[in-house]
Short mmCIF file of C-alpha atoms in Angstrom, two decimals:
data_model
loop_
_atom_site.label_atom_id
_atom_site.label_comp_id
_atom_site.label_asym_id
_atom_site.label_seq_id
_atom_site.Cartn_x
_atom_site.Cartn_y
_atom_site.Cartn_z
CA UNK A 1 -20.08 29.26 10.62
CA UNK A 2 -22.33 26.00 10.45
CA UNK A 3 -23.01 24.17 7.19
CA UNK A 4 -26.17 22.36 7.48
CA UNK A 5 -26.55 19.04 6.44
CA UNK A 6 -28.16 19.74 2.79
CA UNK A 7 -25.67 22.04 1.67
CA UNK A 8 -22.92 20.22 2.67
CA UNK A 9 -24.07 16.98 0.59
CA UNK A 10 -24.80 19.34 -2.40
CA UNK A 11 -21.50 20.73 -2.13
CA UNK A 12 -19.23 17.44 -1.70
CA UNK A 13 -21.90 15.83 -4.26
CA UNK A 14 -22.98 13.05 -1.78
CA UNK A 15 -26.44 12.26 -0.64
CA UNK A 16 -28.04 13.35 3.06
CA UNK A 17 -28.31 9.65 3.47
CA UNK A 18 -24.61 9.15 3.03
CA UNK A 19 -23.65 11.71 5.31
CA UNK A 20 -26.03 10.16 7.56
CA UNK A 21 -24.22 6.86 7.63
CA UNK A 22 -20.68 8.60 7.55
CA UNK A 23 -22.02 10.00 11.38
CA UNK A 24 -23.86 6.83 12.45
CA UNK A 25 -20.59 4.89 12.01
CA UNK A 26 -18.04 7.24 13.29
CA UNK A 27 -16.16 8.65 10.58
CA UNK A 28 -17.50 11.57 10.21
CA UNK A 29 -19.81 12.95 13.08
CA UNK A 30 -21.04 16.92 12.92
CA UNK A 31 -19.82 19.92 15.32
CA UNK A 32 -23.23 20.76 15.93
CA UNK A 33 -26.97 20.78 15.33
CA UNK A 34 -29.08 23.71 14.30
CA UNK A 35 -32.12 24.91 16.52
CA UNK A 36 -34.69 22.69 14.92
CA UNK A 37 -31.86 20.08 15.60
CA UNK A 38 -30.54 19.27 12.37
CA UNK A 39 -26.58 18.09 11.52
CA UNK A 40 -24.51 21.31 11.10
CA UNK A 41 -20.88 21.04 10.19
CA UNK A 42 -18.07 23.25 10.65
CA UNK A 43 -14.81 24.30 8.77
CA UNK A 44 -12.96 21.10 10.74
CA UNK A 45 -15.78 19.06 9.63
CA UNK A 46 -15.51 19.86 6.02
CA UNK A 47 -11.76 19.43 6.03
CA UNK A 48 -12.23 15.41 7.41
CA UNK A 49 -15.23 15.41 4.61
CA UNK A 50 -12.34 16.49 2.25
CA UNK A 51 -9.95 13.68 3.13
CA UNK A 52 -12.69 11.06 3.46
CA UNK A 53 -13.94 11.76 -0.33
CA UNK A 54 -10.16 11.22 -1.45
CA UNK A 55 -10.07 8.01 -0.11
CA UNK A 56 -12.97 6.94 -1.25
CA UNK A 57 -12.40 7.69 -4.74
CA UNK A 58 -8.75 6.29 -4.40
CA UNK A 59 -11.16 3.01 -3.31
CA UNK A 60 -10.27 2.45 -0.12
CA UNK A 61 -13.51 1.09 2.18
CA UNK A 62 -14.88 3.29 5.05
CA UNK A 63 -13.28 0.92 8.02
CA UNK A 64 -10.02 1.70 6.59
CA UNK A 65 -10.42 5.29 6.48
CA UNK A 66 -11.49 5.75 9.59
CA UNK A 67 -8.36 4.03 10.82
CA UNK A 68 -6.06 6.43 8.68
CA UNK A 69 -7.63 9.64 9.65
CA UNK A 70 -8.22 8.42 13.33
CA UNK A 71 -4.22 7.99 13.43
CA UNK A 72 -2.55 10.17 16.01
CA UNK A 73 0.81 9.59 14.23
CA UNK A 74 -0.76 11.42 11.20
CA UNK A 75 -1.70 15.44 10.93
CA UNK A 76 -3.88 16.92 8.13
CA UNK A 77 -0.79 17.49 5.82
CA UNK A 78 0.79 14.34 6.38
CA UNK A 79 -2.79 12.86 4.75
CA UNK A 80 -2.60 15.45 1.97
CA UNK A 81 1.14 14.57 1.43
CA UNK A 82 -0.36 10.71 1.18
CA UNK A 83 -2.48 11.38 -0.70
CA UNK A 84 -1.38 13.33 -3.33
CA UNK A 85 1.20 10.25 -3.69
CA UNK A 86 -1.54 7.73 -4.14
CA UNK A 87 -3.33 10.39 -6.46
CA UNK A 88 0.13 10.51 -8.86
CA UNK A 89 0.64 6.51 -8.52
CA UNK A 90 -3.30 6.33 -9.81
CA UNK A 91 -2.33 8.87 -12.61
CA UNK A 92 0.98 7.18 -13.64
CA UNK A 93 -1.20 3.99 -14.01
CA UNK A 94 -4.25 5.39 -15.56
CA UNK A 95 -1.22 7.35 -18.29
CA UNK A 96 0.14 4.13 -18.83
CA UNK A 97 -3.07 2.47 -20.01
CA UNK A 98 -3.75 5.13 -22.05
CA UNK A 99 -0.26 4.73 -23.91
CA UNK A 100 -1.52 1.28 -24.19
CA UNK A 101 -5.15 2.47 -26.09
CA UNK A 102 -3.54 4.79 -27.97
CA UNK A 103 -0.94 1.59 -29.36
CA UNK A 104 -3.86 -0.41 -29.82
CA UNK A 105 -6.26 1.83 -32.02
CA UNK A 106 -2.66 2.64 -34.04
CA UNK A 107 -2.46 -1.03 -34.44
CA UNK A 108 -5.41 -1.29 -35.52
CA UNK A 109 -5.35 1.10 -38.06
CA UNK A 110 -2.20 0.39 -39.53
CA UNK A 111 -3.69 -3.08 -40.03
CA UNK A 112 -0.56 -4.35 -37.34
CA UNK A 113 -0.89 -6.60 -34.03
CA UNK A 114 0.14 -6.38 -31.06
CA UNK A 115 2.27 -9.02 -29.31
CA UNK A 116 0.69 -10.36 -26.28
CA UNK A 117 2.82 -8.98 -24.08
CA UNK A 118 2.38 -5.71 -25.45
CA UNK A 119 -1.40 -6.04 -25.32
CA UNK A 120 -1.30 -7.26 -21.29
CA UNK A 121 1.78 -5.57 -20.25
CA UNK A 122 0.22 -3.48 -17.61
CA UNK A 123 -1.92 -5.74 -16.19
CA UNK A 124 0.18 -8.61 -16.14
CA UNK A 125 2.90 -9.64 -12.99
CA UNK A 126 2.46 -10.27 -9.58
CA UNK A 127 -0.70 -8.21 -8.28
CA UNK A 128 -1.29 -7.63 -4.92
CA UNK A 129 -4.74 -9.26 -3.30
CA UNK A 130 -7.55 -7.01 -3.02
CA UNK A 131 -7.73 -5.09 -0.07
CA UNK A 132 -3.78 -4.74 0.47
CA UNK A 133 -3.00 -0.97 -0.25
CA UNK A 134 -5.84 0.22 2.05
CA UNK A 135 -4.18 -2.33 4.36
CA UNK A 136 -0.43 -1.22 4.19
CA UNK A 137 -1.57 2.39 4.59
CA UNK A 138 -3.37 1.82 7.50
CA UNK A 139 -0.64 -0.29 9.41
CA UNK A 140 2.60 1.46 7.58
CA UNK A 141 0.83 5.14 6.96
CA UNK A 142 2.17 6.88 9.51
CA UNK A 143 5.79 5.82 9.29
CA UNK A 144 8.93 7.32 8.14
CA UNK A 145 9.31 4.51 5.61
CA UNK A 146 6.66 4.62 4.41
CA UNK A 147 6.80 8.12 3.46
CA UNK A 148 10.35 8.33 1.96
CA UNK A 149 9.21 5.67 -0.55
CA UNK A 150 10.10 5.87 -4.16
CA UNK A 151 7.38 7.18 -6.89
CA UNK A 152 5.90 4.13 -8.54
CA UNK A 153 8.84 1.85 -10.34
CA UNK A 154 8.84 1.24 -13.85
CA UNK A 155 8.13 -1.90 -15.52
CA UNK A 156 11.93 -2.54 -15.73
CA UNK A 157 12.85 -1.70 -12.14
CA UNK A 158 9.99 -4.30 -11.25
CA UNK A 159 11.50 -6.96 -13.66
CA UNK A 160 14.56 -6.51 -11.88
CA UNK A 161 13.06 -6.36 -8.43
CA UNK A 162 11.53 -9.93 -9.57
CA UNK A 163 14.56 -11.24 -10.48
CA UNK A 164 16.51 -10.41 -7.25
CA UNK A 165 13.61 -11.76 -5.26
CA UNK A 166 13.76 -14.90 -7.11
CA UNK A 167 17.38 -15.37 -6.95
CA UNK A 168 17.02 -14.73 -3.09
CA UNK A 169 14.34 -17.52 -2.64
CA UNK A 170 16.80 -19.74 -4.46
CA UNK A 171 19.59 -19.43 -2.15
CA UNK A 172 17.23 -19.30 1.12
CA UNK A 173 15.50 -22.51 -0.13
CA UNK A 174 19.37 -23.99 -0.83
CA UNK A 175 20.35 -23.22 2.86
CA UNK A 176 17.02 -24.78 4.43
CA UNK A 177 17.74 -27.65 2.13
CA UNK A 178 21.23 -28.31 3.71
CA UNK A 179 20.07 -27.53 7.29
CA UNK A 180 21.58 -24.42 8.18
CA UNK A 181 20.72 -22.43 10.84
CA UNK A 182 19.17 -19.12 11.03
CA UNK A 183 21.70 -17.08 13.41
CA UNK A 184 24.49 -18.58 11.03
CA UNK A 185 26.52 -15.92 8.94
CA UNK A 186 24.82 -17.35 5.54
CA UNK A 187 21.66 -16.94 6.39
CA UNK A 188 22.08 -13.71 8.52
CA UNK A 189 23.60 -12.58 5.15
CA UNK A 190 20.33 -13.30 3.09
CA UNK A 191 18.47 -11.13 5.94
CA UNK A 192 20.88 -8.32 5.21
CA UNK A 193 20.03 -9.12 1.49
CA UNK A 194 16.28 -8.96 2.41
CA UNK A 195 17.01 -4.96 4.52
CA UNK A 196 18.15 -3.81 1.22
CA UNK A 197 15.50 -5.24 -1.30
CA UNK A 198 13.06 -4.07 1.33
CA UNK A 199 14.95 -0.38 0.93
CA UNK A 200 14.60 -0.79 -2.73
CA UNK A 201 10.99 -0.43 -2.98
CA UNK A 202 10.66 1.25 0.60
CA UNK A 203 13.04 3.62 0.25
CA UNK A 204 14.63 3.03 3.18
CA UNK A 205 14.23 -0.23 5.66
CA UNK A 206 15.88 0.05 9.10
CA UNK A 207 16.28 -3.18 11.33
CA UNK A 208 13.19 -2.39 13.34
CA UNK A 209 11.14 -1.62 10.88
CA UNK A 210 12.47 -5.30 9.01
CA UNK A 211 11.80 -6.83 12.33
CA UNK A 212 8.21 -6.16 12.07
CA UNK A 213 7.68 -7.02 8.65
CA UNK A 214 9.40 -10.38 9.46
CA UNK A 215 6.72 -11.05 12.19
CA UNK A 216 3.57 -10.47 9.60
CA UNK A 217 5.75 -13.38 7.31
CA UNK A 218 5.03 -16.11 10.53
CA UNK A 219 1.73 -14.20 11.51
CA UNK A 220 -0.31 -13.60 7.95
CA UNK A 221 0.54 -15.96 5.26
CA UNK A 222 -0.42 -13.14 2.31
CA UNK A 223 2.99 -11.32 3.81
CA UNK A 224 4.83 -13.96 3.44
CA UNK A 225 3.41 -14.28 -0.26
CA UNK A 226 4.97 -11.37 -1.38
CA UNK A 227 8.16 -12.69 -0.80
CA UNK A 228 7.96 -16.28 -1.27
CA UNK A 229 5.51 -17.24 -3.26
CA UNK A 230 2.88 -20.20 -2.64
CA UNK A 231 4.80 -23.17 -4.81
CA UNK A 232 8.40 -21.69 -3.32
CA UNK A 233 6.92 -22.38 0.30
CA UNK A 234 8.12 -24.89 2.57
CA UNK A 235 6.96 -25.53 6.23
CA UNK A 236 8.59 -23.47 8.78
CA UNK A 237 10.02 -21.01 6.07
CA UNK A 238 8.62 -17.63 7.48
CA UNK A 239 9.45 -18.42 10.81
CA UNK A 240 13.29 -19.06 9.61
CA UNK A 241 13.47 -16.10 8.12
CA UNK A 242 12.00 -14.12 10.85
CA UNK A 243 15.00 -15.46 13.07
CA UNK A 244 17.42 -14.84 10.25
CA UNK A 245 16.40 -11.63 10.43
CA UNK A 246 16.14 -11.08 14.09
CA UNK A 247 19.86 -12.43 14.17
CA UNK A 248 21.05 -9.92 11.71
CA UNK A 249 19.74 -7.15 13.70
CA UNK A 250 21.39 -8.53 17.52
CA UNK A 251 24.27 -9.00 15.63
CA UNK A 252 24.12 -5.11 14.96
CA UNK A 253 23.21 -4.38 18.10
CA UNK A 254 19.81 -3.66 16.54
CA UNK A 255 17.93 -6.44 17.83
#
């Protein structure tokens, strides 16, 4: 059965002119046509329709969802597995701010303050750059890894998470201060380190999948951000961790 193209925008609550872009561009491009030559869309049609309107309202731009749909690595369930994760990240968050409204008009009412932490705690630490969630689904999507990842951490796992990264930094910036090298045991420790903090928020990290990340830290500087942050920089740094890290893995017989 065909769905023309004004019943399907009535029913998705989208404009004809919308679903006329979605099919000029590619993402989203009819079964068919009626006799008088109009867009008609089938069941298969509707079900991409489906998955496209989740990502959109999850805010992810139409470039990017091409890319995650047009994924051979990635069947209709794997997407509806996805997404239902992002949908329960966006619905831990959203709960969480509303905790923090409901604190707020108490506070007010009771004639009480809240501290500033309390009044910015869950918009405050490190925050990605815009753009880098549609980003990592596109490129890590499709993976095993990716997948198998934890629900969203709490506040205190990510304090701890910060801490451990920091402390990492510390010792990585100690070792390029006294000229080590990066197939030495030290530092092929640290990249060992790095495999498990990566498994921490990854749920699981094996050396190939560490490999790649490592290449993104001497390839896109915003990667290497999320691990060493701008003032902790020094020149060279991603590229001696990337061979710390491609060490670690020859040395078992991953590499």
């Amino acid at each position: 059965m065909g769905y023309p193209v004004g019943e399907v925008a009535r029913l998705a609550g989208v404009t004809v002119r919308t679903l006329h872009h979605y099919d000029e561009v590619g993402l989203l491009a009819p079964s068919g046509r009626t006799t008088a030559g109009y867009r008609s869309y089938d069941e298969d049609d509707l079900d991409r329709l489906q998955r496209i309107l989740f990502y959109r309202e999850l805010g992810f731009g139409l470039e990017t969802i091409a890319a995650i749909l047009d994924d051979p690595g990635a069947g209709a369930v794997e997407h509806l597995r996805h997404q239902h994760a992002l949908l329960e990240e966006r619905i831990a968050r959203l709960g969480r701010m509303a905790e923090l409204v409901e604190r707020t008009m108490e506070a007010k009412l009771m004639g009480n303050a809240l501290t500033p932490e309390e009044k910015l705690e869950v918009f405050g630490g490190f925050r990605e750059p815009a753009g880098y969630e549609e980003e990592a689904v596109r490129r890590w999507g499709h993976t095993p890894e990716w997948r198998a990842r934890p629900p969203e951490m709490s506040k205190e796992d990510l304090a701890e998470g910060e801490r451990a990264r920091a402390d990492w930094v510390r010792r990585l910036l100690a070792l390029l201060d006294g000229g080590a090298a990066p197939d030495g045991a030290e530092a092929m420790a640290l990249a060992e380190e790095h495999r498990a903090m990566l498994g921490r928020f990854m749920g699981e990290c094996g050396y190939e999948m560490q490999q790649r990340i490592a290449e993104l830290y001497v390839s896109e500087p915003v990667q290497l951000g999320f691990l060493i942050r701008e003032p902790e920089q020094r020149p060279g740094i991603g590229v001696f961790v990337r061979d710390a890290i491609r060490a670690n893995a020859a040395r078992a017989g991953q590499g």
